Short mmCIF file of C-alpha atoms in Angstrom, two decimals:
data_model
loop_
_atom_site.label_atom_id
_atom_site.label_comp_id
_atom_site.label_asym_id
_atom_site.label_seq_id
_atom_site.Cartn_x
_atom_site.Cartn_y
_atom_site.Cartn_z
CA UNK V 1 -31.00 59.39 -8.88
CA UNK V 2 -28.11 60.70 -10.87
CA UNK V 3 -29.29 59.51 -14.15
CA UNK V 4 -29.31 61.70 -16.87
CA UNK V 5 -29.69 62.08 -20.32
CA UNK V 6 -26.59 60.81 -22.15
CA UNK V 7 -24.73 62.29 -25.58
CA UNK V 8 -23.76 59.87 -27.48
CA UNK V 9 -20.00 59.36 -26.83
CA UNK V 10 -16.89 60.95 -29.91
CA UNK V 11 -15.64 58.16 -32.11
CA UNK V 12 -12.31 59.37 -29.67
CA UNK V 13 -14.03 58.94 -26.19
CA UNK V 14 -15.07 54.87 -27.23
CA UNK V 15 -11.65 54.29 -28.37
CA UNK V 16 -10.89 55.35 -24.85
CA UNK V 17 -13.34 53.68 -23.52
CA UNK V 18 -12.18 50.60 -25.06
CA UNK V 19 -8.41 50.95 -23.81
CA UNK V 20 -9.18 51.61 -20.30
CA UNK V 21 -11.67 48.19 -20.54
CA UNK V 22 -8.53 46.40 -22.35
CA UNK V 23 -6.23 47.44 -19.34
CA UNK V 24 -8.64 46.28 -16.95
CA UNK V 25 -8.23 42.80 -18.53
CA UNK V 26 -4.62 42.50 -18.52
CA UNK V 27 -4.84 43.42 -14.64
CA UNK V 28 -7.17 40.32 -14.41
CA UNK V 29 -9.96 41.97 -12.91
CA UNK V 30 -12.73 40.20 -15.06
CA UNK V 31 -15.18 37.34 -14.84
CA UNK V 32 -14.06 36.99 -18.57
CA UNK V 33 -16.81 39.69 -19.62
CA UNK V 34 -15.54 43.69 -19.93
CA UNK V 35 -16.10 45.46 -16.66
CA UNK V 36 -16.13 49.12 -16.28
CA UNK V 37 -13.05 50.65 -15.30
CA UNK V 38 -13.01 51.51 -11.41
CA UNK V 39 -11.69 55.19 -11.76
CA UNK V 40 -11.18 56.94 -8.68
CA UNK V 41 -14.00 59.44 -9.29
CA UNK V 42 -16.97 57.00 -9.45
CA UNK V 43 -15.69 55.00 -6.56
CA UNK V 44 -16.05 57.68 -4.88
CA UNK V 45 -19.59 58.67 -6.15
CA UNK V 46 -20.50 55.35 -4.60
CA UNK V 47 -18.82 55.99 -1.23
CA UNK V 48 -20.91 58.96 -1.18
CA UNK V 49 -23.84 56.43 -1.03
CA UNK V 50 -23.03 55.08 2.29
CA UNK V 51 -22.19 56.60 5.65
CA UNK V 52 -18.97 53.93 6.26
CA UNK V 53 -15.55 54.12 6.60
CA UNK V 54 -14.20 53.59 3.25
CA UNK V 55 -11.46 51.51 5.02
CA UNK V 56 -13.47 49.50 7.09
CA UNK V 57 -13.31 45.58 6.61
CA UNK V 58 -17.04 44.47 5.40
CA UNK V 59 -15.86 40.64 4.69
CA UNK V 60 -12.43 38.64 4.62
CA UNK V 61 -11.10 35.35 4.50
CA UNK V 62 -8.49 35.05 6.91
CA UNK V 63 -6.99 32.03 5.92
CA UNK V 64 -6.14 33.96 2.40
CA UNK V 65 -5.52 37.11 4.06
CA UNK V 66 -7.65 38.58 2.25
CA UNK V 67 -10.12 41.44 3.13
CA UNK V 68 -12.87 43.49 1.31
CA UNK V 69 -13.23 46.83 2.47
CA UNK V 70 -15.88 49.29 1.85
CA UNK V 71 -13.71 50.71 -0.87
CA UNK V 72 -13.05 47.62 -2.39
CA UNK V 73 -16.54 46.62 -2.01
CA UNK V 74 -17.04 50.01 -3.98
CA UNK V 75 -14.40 49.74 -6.56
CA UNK V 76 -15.75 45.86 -7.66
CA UNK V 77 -19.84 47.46 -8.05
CA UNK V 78 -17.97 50.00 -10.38
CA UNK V 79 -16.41 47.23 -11.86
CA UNK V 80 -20.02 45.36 -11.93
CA UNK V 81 -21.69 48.14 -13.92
CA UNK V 82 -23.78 49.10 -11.00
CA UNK V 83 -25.33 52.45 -10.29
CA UNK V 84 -23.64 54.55 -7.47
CA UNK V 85 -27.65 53.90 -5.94
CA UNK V 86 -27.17 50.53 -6.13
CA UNK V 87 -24.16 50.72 -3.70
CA UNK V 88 -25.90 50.04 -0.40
CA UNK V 89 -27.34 46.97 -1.93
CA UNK V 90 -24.51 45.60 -2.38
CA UNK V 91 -23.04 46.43 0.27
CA UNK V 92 -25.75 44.47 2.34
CA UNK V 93 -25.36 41.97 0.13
CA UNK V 94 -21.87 41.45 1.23
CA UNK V 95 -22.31 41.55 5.12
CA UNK V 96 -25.58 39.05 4.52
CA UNK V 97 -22.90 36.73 2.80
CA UNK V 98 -20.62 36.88 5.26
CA UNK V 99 -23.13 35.82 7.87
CA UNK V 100 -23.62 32.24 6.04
CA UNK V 101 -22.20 29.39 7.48
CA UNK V 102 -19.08 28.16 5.78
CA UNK V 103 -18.48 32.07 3.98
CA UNK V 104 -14.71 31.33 4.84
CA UNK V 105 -14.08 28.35 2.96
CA UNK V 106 -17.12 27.34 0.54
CA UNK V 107 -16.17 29.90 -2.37
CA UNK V 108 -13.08 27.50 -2.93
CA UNK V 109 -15.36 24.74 -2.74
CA UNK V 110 -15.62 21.82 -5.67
CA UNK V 111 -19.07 21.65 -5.31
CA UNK V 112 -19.03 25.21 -7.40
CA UNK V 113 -21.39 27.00 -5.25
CA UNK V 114 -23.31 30.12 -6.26
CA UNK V 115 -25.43 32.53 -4.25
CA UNK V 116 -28.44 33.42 -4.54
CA UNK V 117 -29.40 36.93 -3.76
CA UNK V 118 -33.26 37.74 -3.12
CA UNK V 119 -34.23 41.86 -2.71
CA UNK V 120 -37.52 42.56 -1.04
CA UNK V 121 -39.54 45.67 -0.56
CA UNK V 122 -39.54 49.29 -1.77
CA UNK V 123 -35.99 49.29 -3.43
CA UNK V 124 -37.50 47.13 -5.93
CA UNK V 125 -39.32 49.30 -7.60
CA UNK V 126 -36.97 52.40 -6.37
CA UNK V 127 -33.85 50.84 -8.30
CA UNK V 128 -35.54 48.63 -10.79
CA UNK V 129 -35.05 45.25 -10.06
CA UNK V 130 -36.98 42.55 -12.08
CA UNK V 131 -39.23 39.98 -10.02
CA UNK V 132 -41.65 38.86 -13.25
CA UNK V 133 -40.76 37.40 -16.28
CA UNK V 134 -37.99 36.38 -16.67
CA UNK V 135 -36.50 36.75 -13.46
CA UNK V 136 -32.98 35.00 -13.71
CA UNK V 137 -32.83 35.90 -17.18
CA UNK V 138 -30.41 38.56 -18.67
CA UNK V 139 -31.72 42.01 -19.46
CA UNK V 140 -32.23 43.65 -16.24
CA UNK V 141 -29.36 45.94 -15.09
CA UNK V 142 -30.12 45.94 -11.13
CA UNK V 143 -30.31 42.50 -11.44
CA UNK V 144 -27.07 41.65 -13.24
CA UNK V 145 -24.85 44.14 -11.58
CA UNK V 146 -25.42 43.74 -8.21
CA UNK V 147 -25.51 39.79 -8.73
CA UNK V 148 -22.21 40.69 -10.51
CA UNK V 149 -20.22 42.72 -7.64
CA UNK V 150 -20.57 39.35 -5.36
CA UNK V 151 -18.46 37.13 -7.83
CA UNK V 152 -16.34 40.56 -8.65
CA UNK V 153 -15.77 41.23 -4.89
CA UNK V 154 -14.63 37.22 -4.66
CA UNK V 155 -12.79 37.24 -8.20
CA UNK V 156 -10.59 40.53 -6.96
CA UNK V 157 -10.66 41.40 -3.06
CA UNK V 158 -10.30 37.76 -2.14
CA UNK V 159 -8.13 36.57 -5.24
CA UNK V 160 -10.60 32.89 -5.33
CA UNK V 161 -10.58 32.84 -9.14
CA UNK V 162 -10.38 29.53 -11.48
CA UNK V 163 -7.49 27.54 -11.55
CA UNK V 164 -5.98 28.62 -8.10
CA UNK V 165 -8.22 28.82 -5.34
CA UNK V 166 -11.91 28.45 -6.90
CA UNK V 167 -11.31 24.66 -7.28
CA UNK V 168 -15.20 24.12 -8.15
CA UNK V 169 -14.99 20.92 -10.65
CA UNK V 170 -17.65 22.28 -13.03
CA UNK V 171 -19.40 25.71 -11.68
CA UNK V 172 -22.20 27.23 -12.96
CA UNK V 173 -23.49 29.98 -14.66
CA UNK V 174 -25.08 31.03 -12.04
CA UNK V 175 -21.74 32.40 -10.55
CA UNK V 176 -21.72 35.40 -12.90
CA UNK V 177 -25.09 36.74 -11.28
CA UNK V 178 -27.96 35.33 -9.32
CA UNK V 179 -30.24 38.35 -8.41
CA UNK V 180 -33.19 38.22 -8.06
CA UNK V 181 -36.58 40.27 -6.63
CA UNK V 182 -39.51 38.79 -5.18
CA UNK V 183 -42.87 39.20 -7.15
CA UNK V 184 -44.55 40.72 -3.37
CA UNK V 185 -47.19 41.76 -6.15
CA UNK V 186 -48.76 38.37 -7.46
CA UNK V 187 -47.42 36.56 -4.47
CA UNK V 188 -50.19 35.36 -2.12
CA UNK V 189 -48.45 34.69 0.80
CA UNK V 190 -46.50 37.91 2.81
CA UNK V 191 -43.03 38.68 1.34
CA UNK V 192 -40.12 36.87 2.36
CA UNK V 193 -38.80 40.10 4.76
CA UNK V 194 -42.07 40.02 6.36
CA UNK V 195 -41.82 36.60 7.14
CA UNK V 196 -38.43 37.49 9.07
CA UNK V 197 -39.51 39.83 10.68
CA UNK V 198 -39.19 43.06 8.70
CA UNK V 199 -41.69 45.31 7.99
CA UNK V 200 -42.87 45.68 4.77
CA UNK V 201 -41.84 49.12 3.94
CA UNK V 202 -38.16 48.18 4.80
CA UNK V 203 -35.93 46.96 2.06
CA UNK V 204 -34.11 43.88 2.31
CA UNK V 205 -31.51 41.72 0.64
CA UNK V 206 -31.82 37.54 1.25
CA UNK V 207 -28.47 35.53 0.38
CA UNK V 208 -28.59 31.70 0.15
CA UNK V 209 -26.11 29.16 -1.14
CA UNK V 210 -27.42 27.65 -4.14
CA UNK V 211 -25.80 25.34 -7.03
CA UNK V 212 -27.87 26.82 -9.52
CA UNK V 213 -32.19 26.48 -10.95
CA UNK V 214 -33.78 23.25 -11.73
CA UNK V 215 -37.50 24.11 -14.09
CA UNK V 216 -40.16 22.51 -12.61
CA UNK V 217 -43.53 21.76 -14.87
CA UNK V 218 -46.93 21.42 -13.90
CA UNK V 219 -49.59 23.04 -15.98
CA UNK V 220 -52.18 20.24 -16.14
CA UNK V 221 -53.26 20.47 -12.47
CA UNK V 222 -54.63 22.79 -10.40
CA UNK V 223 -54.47 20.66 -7.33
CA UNK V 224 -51.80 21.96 -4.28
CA UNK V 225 -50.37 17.92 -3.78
CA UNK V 226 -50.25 17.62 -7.80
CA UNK V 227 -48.05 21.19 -8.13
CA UNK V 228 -46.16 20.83 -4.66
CA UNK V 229 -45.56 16.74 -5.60
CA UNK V 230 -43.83 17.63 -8.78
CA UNK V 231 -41.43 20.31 -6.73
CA UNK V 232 -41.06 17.89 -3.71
CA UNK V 233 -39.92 15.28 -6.84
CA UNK V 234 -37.32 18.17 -7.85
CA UNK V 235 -35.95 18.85 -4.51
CA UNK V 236 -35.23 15.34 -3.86
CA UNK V 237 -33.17 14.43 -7.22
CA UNK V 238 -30.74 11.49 -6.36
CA UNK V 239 -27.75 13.34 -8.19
CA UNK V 240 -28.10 16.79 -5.64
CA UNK V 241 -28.12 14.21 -2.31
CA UNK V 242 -25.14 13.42 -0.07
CA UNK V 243 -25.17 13.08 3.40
CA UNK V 244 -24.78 16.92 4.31
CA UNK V 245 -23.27 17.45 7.98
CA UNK V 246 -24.70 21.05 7.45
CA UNK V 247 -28.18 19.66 6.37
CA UNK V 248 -29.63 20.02 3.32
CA UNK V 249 -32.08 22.81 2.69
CA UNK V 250 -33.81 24.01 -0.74
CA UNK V 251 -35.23 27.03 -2.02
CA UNK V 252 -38.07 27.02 -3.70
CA UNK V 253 -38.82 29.74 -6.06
CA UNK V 254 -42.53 29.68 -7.09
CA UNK V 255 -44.06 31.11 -9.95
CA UNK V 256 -47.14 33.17 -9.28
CA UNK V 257 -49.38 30.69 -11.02
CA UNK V 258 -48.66 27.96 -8.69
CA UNK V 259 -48.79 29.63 -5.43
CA UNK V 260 -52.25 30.99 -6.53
CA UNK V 261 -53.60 28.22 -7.09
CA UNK V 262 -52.11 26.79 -4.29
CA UNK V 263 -53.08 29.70 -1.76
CA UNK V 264 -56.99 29.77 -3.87
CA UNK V 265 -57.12 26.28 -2.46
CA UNK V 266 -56.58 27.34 1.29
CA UNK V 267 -53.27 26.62 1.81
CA UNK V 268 -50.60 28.69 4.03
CA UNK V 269 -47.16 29.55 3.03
CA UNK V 270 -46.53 27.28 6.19
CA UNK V 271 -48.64 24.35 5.51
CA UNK V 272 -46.95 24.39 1.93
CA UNK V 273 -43.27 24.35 3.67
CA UNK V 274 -44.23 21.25 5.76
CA UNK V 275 -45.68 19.34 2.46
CA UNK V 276 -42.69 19.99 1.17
CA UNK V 277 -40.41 18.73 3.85
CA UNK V 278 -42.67 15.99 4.34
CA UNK V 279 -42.09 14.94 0.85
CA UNK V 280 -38.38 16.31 0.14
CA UNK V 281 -36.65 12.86 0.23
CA UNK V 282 -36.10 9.26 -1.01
CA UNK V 283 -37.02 5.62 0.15
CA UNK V 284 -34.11 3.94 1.34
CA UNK V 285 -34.04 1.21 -1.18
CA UNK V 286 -33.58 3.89 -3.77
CA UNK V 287 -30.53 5.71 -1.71
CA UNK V 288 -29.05 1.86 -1.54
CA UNK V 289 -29.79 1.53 -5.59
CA UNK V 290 -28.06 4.99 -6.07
CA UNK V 291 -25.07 3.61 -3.63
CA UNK V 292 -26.48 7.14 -1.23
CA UNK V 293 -26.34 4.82 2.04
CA UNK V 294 -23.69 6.70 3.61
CA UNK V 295 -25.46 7.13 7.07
CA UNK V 296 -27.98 5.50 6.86
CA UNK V 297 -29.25 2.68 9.17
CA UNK V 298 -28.11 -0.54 7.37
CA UNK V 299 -31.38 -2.12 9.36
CA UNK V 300 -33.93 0.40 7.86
CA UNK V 301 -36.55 -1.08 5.66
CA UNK V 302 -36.15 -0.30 1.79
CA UNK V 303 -39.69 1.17 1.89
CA UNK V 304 -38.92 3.53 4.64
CA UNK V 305 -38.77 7.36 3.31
CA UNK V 306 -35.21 9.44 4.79
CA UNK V 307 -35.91 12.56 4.97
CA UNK V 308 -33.72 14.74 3.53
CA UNK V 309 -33.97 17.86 5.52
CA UNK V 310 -33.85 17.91 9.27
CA UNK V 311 -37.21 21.02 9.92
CA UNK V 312 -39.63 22.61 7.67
CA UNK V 313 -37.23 25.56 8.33
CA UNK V 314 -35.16 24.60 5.77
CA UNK V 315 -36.92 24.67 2.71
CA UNK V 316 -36.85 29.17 1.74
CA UNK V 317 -39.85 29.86 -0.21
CA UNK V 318 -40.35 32.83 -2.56
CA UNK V 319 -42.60 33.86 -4.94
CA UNK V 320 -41.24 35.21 -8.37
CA UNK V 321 -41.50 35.27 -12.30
CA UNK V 322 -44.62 35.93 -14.37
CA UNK V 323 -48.19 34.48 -13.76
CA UNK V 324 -48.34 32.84 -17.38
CA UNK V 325 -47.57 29.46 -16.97
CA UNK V 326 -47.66 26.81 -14.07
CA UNK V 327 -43.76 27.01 -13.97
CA UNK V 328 -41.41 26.96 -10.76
CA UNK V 329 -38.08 26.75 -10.10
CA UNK V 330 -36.16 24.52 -7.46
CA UNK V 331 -32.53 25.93 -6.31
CA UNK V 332 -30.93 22.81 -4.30
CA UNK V 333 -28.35 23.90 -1.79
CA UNK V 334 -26.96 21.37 1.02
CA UNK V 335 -26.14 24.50 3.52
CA UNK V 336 -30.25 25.40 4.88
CA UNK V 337 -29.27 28.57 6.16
CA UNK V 338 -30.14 31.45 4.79
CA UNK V 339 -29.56 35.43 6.04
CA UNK V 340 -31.65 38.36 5.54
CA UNK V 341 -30.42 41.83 6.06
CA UNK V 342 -32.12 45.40 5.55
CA UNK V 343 -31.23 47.88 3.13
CA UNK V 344 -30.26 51.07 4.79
CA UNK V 345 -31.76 53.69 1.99
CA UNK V 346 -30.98 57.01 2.80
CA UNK V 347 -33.84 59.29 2.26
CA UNK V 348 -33.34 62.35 -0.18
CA UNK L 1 -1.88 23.19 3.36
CA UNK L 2 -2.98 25.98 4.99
CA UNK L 3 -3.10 24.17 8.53
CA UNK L 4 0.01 22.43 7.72
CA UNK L 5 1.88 25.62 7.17
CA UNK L 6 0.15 27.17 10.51
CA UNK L 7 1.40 24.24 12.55
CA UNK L 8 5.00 24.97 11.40
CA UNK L 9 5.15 28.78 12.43
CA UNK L 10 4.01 27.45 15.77
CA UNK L 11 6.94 25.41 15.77
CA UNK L 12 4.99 21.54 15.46
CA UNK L 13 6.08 19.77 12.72
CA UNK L 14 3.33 19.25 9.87
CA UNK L 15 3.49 17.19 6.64
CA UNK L 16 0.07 18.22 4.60
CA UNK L 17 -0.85 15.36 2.22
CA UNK L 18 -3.51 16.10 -1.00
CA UNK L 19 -4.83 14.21 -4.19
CA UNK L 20 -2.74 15.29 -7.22
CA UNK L 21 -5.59 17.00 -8.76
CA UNK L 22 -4.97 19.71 -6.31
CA UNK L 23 -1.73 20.81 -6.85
CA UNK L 24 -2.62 24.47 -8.46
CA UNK L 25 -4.64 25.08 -5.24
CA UNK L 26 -1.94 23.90 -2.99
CA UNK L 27 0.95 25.63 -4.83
CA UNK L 28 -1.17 29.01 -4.90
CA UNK L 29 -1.96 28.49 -1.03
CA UNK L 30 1.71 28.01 -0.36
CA UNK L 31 2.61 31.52 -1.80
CA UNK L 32 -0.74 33.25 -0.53
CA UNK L 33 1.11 31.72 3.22
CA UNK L 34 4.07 33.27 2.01
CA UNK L 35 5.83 30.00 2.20
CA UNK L 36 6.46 29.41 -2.27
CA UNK L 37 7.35 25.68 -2.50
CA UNK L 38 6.40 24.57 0.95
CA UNK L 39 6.49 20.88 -0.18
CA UNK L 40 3.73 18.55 0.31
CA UNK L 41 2.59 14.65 -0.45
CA UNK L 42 0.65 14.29 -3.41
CA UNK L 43 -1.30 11.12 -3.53
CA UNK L 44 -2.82 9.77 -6.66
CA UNK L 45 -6.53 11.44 -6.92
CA UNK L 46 -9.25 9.80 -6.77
CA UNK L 47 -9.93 8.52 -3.28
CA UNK L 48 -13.15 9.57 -1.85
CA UNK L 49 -14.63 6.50 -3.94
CA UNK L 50 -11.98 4.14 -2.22
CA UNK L 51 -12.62 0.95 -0.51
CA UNK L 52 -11.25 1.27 3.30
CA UNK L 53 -8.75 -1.18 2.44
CA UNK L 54 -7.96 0.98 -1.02
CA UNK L 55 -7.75 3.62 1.35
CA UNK L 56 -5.21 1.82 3.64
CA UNK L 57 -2.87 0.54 0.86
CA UNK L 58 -2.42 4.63 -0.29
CA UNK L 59 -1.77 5.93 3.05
CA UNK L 60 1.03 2.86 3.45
CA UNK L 61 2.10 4.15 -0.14
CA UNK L 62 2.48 7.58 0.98
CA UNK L 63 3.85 7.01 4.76
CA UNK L 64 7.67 7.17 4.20
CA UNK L 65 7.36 10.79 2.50
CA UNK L 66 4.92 11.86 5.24
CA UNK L 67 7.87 11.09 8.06
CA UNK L 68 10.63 12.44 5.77
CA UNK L 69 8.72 15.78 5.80
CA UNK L 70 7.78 15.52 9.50
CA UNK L 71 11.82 14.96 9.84
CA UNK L 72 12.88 17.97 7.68
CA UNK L 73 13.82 20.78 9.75
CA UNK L 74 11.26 22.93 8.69
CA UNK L 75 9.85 23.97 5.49
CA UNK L 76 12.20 27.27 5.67
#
C-alpha cells in the first residue's frame, strides 16, 4: 500500500486544490458532491493496479453509444476518492454489473434502481472495508468510494445522469454508494463466495439490483419463525409488488444477532431461504384490496397465498452489521439475479 | 425513440409515440442517435393507470400524427 504519512497541505496548494475541484464541476463530472480531480498521473497509478488494456471496453450501453473502458473505469475511481488498491475492486465491480440482466437499459429506469455491491473474503480486511456497525452508514472510505465509482462510471462514461437519461421518478440515496462487506466473522452460516462456489481465501465482489434498505425489528424473540416472520412481513410489503416478468427476488441482509440465534436454534442458511420464500408473499384478497391482481387467476380463492418469488434461489442472504441488537435489513429488488465475481489481487 | 430512429436508418418508416412526461429523455436520445429534433407523438402522461377503453380513446387521439410521421419522408 502506497499510503503514507501526509504534510499538511500550504494555504496555496488548498486553494489549488479547490480550483481544480471547482473545474471538475463546471465539466459536470459530479454526483453533486466534490470529486477528486482525475489528473493524468493518478489514473495512471491505478492502471498500474491491473494487468488490462487501458483501452479495453469493460461495460457499454450500446443503445447510447456509450462505453467504459479500463481508463475510464480508472479515471471515475479517481474521481470516487478511491485508493489506486482499490482499483481492481472496482473494476470487478463493473464486469459483475454488466453481467445482470437488464445492465443495458435499467440505469434509465423510473423505478430508480440502485446496486448493491457485497465484498467477501481477504480484501476486506486487506483494504478496509466495513461489515459491522454501521455497515451502510457513512464513514468508511472503501466503502463509499468504491460504491461511488459505480454511479461515477454511469454519471460520466455512460452520460445516464438526472434529467436526460436517468428518468428514475424519485431515486434513492442509495445511488450515491451501496457497499457493503459481509460480517464472515459473526456470521454463522459460510460466506456468501463460499456459497458460490469460491473458496474462502479468494476475494470476491457480489452486485445485486436493489431499490434501497427497509429496517427490520425484532428484539423480543429469540424464536427463528418470530425473527424470519417479521423479515418475510418486510419482503412482502404491498407498495414494493408488481407483477415482475423478471421475478421478484430480495436480499436479505441479516444482522449477526438474528442469524445466531437463528443458526443456535439448528437452522441452515438453506432451511432459512425456503422459510423465507415460503412466506415472501400476500393472500390474494389482499393483492385484489391493493388493486395488485394483474396476473393473477381471477378464480383463485381470496385466502390463497401468491407467492411472490418463483425458487428459494431468489431470496440472497448475507450476514452483516454489529451483533448488538436484533436488527436486519430487507433490500427489495424485482430482478432475482444476482452475480458474483473474484477479485484478482495481485500479490506483492 | 431509440428503435424508432433504428428502423429509419434501415430504411422502414417509424413514428415513436411517448407520454409527455418524457420529453427530456426523448429529446436527449434523439441527439445521443445523432438525429437532434427527430420528431415524435407525445401523448398526454399518465396512461399505465388507463382503462382499456381510456387506452383506446388516446391511441384514436393520437392516430392522425402517427400516419403523418409514418408519411414524412424521413426524419432527415
Amino acid at each position: 500500500m502506497s499510503r503514507g504519512l501526509r504534510t499538511e497541505p500550504t494555504r496555496e496548494a488548498a486553494r489549488e486544490a479547490r480550483e481544480a475541484i471547482e473545474y471538475c464541476y463546471e465539466q459536470g463530472w459530479t454526483d453533486g458532491l466534490p470529486v477528486v480531480p482525475p489528473a493524468e498521473e493518478f489514473v495512471e497509478e491505478f492502471l498500474e493496479q491491473v494487468d488490462r488494456d487501458p483501452e479495453e471496453v469493460v461495460f457499454d450501453q450500446p443503445h447510447l453509444g456509450r462505453k467504459c473502458t479500463v481508463r475510464l473505469a480508472a479515471a471515475n475511481a479517481v474521481m470516487a476518492g478511491c485508493r489506486p488498491e482499490h482499483f481492481p475492486v472496482v473494476l470487478a465491480m463493473l464486469e459483475a454489473v454488466r453481467d445482470l440482466p437488464v445492465s443495458r437499459g435499467l440505469f434509465q429506469s423510473t423505478t430508480g434502481q440502485a446496486v448493491l455491491v457485497v465484498v467477501n473474503g481477504p480484501v476486506r480486511q486487506v483494504l478496509g472495508f466495513n461489515s459491522t456497525d454501521n455497515v451502510f452508514s457513512p464513514g468508511n472510505r472503501s466503502n463509499a468510494t468504491v460504491g461511488r465509482a459505480l454511479r461515477l462510471v454511469v454519471m460520466n462514461a455512460f452520460g445516464i445522469r438526472p434529467h436526460a437519461f436517468d428518468q428514475s421518478t424519485q431515486g434513492t440515496p442509495a445511488k450515491y454508494s451501496f457497499c457493503i462487506a459481509e460480517n464472515e466473522e459473526e456470521s454463522p452460516w459460510e460466506p456468501l463466495h463460499v456459497e458460490r462456489g469460491f473458496a474462502g481465501q479468494e476475494s470476491t465482489v457480489t452486485v445485486a439490483w436493489a431499490r434501497g434498505t427497509m429496517p427490520v425489528e425484532q428484539r423480543d424473540s429469540k424464536h427463528p419463525e418470530h425473527i424470519l416472520l417479521n423479515i418475510a412481513d418486510s419482503m412482502s410489503y404491498g407498495g414494493g409488488y408488481f407483477p415482475s416478468p423478471r421475478g421478484h427476488g430480495s436480499i436479505v441482509v441479516m444482522g449477526p444477532e438474528h442469524a445466531q440465534l437463528i443458526a443456535q436454534a439448528g437452522w441452515s442458511k438453506q432451511q432459512v431461504r425456503e422459510f423465507l420464500w415460503e412466506h415472501f408473499g400476500r393472500r390474494a384478497g389482499e393483492l385484489r384490496r391493493l388493486a395488485k391482481e394483474g396476473g393473477l387467476d381471477p378464480q383463485l380463492p381470496d385466502e390463497a397465498f401468491v407467492r411472490f418469488a418463483h425458487a428459494p434461489e431468489a431470496i440472497t442472504l448475507i450476514v452483516a452489521g454489529a451483533r448488538n441488537a436484533g436488527v436486519s435489513t430487507v433490500c427489495p429488488t424485482f430482478v432475482w439475479q444476482t452475480v458474483t465475481r473474484r477479485i484478482p489481487i495481485r500479490r506483492t | 425513440m431509440a428503435d424508432g430512429i433504428l428502423f429509419e436508418e434501415r430504411g422502414i418508416p417509424a413514428a415513436a409515440v411517448i407520454t409527455d412526461a418524457f420529453r427530456r429523455t426523448a429529446d436527449a436520445m434523439a441527439r445521443a442517435q445523432g438525429l437532434e429534433g427527430y420528431p415524435y407523438v407525445a401523448i398526454p402522461h399518465p396512461i399505465s393507470s388507463l382503462s382499456p377503453e381510456e387506452l383506446r380513446a388516446r391511441a384514436e387521439q393520437a392516430l392522425p400524427e402517427v400516419v403523418r410521421l409514418l408519411q414524412e419522408e424521413g426524419a432527415r
